[in-house]
Tab-separated table of C-alpha atoms in Angstrom:
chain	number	residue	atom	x	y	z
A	1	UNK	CA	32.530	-12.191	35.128
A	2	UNK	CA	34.363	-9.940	32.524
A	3	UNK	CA	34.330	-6.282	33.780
A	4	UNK	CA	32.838	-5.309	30.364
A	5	UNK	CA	29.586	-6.854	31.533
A	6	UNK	CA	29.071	-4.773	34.637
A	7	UNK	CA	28.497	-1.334	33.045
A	8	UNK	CA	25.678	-2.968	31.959
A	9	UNK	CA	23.878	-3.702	35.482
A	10	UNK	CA	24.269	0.438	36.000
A	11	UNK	CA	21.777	0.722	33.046
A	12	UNK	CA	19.472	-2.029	33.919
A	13	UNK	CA	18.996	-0.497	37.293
A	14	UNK	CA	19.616	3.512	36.652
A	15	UNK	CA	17.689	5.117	39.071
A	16	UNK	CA	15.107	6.094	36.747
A	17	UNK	CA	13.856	2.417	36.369
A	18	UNK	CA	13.491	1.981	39.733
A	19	UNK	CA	10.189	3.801	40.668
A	20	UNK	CA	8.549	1.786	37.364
A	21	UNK	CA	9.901	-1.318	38.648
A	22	UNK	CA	8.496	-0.603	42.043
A	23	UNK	CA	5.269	-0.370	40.872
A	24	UNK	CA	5.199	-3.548	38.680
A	25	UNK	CA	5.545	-5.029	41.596
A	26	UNK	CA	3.334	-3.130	43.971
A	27	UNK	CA	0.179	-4.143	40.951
A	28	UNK	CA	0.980	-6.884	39.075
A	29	UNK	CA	2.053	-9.265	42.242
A	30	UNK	CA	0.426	-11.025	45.433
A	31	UNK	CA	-2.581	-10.132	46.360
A	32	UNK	CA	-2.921	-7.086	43.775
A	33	UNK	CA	-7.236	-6.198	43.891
A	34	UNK	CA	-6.701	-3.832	41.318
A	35	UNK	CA	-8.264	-3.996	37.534
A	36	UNK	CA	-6.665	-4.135	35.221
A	37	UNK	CA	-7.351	-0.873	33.604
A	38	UNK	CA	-6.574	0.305	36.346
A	39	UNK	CA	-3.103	-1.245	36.495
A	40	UNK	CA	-2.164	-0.059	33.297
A	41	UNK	CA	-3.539	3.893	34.345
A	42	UNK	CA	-0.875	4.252	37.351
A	43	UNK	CA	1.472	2.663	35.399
A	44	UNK	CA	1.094	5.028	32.864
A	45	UNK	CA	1.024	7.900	35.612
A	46	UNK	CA	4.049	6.290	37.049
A	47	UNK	CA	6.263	5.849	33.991
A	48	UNK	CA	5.466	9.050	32.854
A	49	UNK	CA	6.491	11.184	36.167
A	50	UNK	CA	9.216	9.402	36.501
A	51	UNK	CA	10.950	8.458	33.407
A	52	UNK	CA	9.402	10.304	30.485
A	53	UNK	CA	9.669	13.304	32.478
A	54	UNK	CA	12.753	13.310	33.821
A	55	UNK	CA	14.134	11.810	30.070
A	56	UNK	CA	12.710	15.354	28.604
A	57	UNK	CA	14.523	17.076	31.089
A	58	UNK	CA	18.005	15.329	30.579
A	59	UNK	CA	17.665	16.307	26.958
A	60	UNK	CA	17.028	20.045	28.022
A	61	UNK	CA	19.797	20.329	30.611
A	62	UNK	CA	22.059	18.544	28.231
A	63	UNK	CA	21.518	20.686	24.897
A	64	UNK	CA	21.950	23.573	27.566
A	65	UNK	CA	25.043	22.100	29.114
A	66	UNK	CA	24.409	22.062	32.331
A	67	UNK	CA	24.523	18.299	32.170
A	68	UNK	CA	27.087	15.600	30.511
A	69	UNK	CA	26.285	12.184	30.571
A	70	UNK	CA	23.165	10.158	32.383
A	71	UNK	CA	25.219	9.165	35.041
A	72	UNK	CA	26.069	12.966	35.855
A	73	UNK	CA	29.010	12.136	37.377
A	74	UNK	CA	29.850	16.181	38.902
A	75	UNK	CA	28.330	17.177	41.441
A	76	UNK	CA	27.147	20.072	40.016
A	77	UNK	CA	25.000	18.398	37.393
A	78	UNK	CA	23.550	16.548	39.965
A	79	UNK	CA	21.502	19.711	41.974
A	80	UNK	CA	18.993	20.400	39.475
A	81	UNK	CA	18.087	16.683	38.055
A	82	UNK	CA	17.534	16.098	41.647
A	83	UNK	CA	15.290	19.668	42.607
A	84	UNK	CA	13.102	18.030	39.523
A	85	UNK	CA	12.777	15.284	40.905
A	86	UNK	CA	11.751	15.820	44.737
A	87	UNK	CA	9.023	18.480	42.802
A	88	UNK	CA	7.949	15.322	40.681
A	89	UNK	CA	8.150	12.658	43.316
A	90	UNK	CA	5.618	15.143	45.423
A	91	UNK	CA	3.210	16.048	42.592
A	92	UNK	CA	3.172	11.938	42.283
A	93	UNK	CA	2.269	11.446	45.869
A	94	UNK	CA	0.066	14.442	46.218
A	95	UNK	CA	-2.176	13.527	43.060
A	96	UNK	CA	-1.792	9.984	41.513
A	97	UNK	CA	-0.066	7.644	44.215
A	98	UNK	CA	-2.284	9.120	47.238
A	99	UNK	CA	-1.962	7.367	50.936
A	100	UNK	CA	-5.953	6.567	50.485
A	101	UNK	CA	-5.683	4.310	47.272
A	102	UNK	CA	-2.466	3.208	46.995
A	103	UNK	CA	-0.783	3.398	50.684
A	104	UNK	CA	2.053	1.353	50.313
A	105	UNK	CA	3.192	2.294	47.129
A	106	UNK	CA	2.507	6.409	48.111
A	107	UNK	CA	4.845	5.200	51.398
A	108	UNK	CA	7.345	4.111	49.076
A	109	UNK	CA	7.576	7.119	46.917
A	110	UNK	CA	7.669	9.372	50.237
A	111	UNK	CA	10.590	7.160	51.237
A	112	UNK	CA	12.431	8.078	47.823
A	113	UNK	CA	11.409	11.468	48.495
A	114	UNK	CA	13.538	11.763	51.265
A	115	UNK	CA	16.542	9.980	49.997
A	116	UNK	CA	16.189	12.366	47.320
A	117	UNK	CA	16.026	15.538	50.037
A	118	UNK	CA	19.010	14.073	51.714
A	119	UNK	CA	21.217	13.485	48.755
A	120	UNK	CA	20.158	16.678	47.332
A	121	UNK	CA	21.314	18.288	50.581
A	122	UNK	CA	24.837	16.581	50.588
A	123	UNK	CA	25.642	17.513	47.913
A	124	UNK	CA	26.059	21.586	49.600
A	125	UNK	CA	28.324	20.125	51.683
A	126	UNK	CA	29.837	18.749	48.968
A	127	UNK	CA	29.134	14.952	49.408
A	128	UNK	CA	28.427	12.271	46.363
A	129	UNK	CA	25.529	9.864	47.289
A	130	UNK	CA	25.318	7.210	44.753
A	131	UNK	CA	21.843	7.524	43.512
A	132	UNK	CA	22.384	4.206	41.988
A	133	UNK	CA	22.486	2.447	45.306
A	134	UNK	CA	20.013	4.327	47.016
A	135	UNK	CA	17.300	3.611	44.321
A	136	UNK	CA	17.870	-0.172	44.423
A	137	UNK	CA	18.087	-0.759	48.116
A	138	UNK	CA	14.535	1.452	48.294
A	139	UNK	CA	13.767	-0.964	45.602
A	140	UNK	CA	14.828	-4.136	47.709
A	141	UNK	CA	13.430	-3.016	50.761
A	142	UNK	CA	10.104	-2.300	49.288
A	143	UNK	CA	10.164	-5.700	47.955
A	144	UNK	CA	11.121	-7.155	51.115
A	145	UNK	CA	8.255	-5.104	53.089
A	146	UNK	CA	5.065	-5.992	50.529
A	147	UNK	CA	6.009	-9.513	50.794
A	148	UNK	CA	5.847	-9.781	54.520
A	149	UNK	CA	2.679	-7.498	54.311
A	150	UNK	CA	1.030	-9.612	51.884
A	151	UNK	CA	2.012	-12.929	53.711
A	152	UNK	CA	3.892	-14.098	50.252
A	153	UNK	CA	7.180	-15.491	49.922
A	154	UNK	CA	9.231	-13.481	47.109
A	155	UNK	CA	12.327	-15.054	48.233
A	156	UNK	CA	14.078	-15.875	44.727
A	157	UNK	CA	13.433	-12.208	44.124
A	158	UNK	CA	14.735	-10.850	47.381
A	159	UNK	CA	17.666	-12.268	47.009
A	160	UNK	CA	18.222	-11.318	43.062
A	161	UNK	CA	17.972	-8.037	43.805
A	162	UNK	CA	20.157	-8.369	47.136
A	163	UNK	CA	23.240	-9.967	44.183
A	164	UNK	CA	21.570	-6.970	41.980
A	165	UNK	CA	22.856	-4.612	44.724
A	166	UNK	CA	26.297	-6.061	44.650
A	167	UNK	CA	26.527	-5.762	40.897
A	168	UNK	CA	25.733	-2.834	40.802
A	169	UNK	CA	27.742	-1.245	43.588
A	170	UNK	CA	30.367	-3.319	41.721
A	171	UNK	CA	29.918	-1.522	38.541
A	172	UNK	CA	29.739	1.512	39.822
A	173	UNK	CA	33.187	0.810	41.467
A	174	UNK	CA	34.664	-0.871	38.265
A	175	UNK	CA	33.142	2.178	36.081
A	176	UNK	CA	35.566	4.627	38.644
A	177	UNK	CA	31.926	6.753	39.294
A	178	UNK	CA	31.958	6.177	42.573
A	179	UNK	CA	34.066	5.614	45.807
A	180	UNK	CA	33.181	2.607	48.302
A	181	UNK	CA	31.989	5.484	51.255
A	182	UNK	CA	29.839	7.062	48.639
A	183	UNK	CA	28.210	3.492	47.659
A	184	UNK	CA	27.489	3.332	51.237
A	185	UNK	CA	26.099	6.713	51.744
A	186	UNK	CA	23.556	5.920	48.873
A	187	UNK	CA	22.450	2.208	50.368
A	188	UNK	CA	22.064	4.214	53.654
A	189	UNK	CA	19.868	7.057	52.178
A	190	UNK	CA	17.808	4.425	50.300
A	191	UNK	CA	17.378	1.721	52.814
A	192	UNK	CA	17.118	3.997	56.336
A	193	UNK	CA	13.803	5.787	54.975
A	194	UNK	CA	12.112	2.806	53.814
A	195	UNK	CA	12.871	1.023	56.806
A	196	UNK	CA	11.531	3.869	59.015
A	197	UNK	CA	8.282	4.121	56.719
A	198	UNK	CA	7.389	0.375	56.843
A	199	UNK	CA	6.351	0.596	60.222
A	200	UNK	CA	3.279	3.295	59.304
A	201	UNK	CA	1.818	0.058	56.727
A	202	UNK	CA	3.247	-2.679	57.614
């Protein structure tokens, strides 16, 4: 596969897709109960905290420069997106994506809420996590844990997004953003979370 085509799986899967794909998922697969107004309302919450947000704040923090690219690549553009985001991640869970209507989803953002803590918190010590890798291995576990909840077999989609993590981590390589240790870190921050939180819904 040319290396020109890689760059392109750290777009598809920038961490600020992730929690939208997550939910997709969570409503619009298996066993979803919900209507479909409803659907389209979290979604809408969702996409919103989470992307739009976020988006609006890139904008800011790069017209101030305190940030260059997306990827924000220094460490020190990295603090702030990521304070934002643990404060939007727990006005999400605290008001829209609540433990009483939408448990395994609300589980899932708590998970990213802590990968988020923990990278934010490395990063004072002066250690990269790629974000990249710890959104899509949340993603993958998440995926992984519904199914066997629901009783459904995703298994085509399991393992695309188990090549999706290799791509990625691949591009990430290829694109020089991160080292190997700090592609680990970030699978570790994602994964370890979400595995620990599947046992309170599972």
């Amino acid at each position: 596969m040319p290396k020109k085509i890689f760059p392109f799986f750290s777009y598809l899967f920038h961490p600020v897709f992730i929690p939208i794909y997550a939910t997709l998922f969570y409503l619009f697969s298996n066993h979803s109960y919900f209507l479909n107004k409803e659907k389209y309302l979290v979604l809408l919450e969702v996409t919103t905290i989470t992307f739009i947000i976020p988006v609006l704040f890139f904008f800011l923090l790069r017209l101030t420069g305190k940030i260059n690219s997306i990827m924000a690549a220094e460490l020190s553009e990295r603090k702030l997106p990521l304070v934002i985001q643990c404060f939007l991640i727990i006005l999400l869970v605290r008001k829209s994506i609540t433990i009483e209507r939408y448990p395994e989803l609300h589980f899932f953002f708590l998970g990213a809420l802590m990968s988020t803590l923990i990278a934010l918190i490395l990063l004072f010590f002066n250690k990269k996590a790629s974000l990249h890798m710890m959104a899509l291995s949340a993603l993958t576990l998440f995926v992984f844990g519904l199914s066997i909840h629901n009783h459904n077999q995703n298994t085509l989609l399991i393992v695309f997004l188990v090549l999706m993590n290799g791509f990625v981590a691949s591009s990430r390589l290829i694109m020089k953003a991160h080292t190997p240790i700090e592609l680990i870190i970030g699978v570790l921050l994602g994964s370890i979370p979400q595995i620990l939180l599947l046992f309170l819904w599972l």
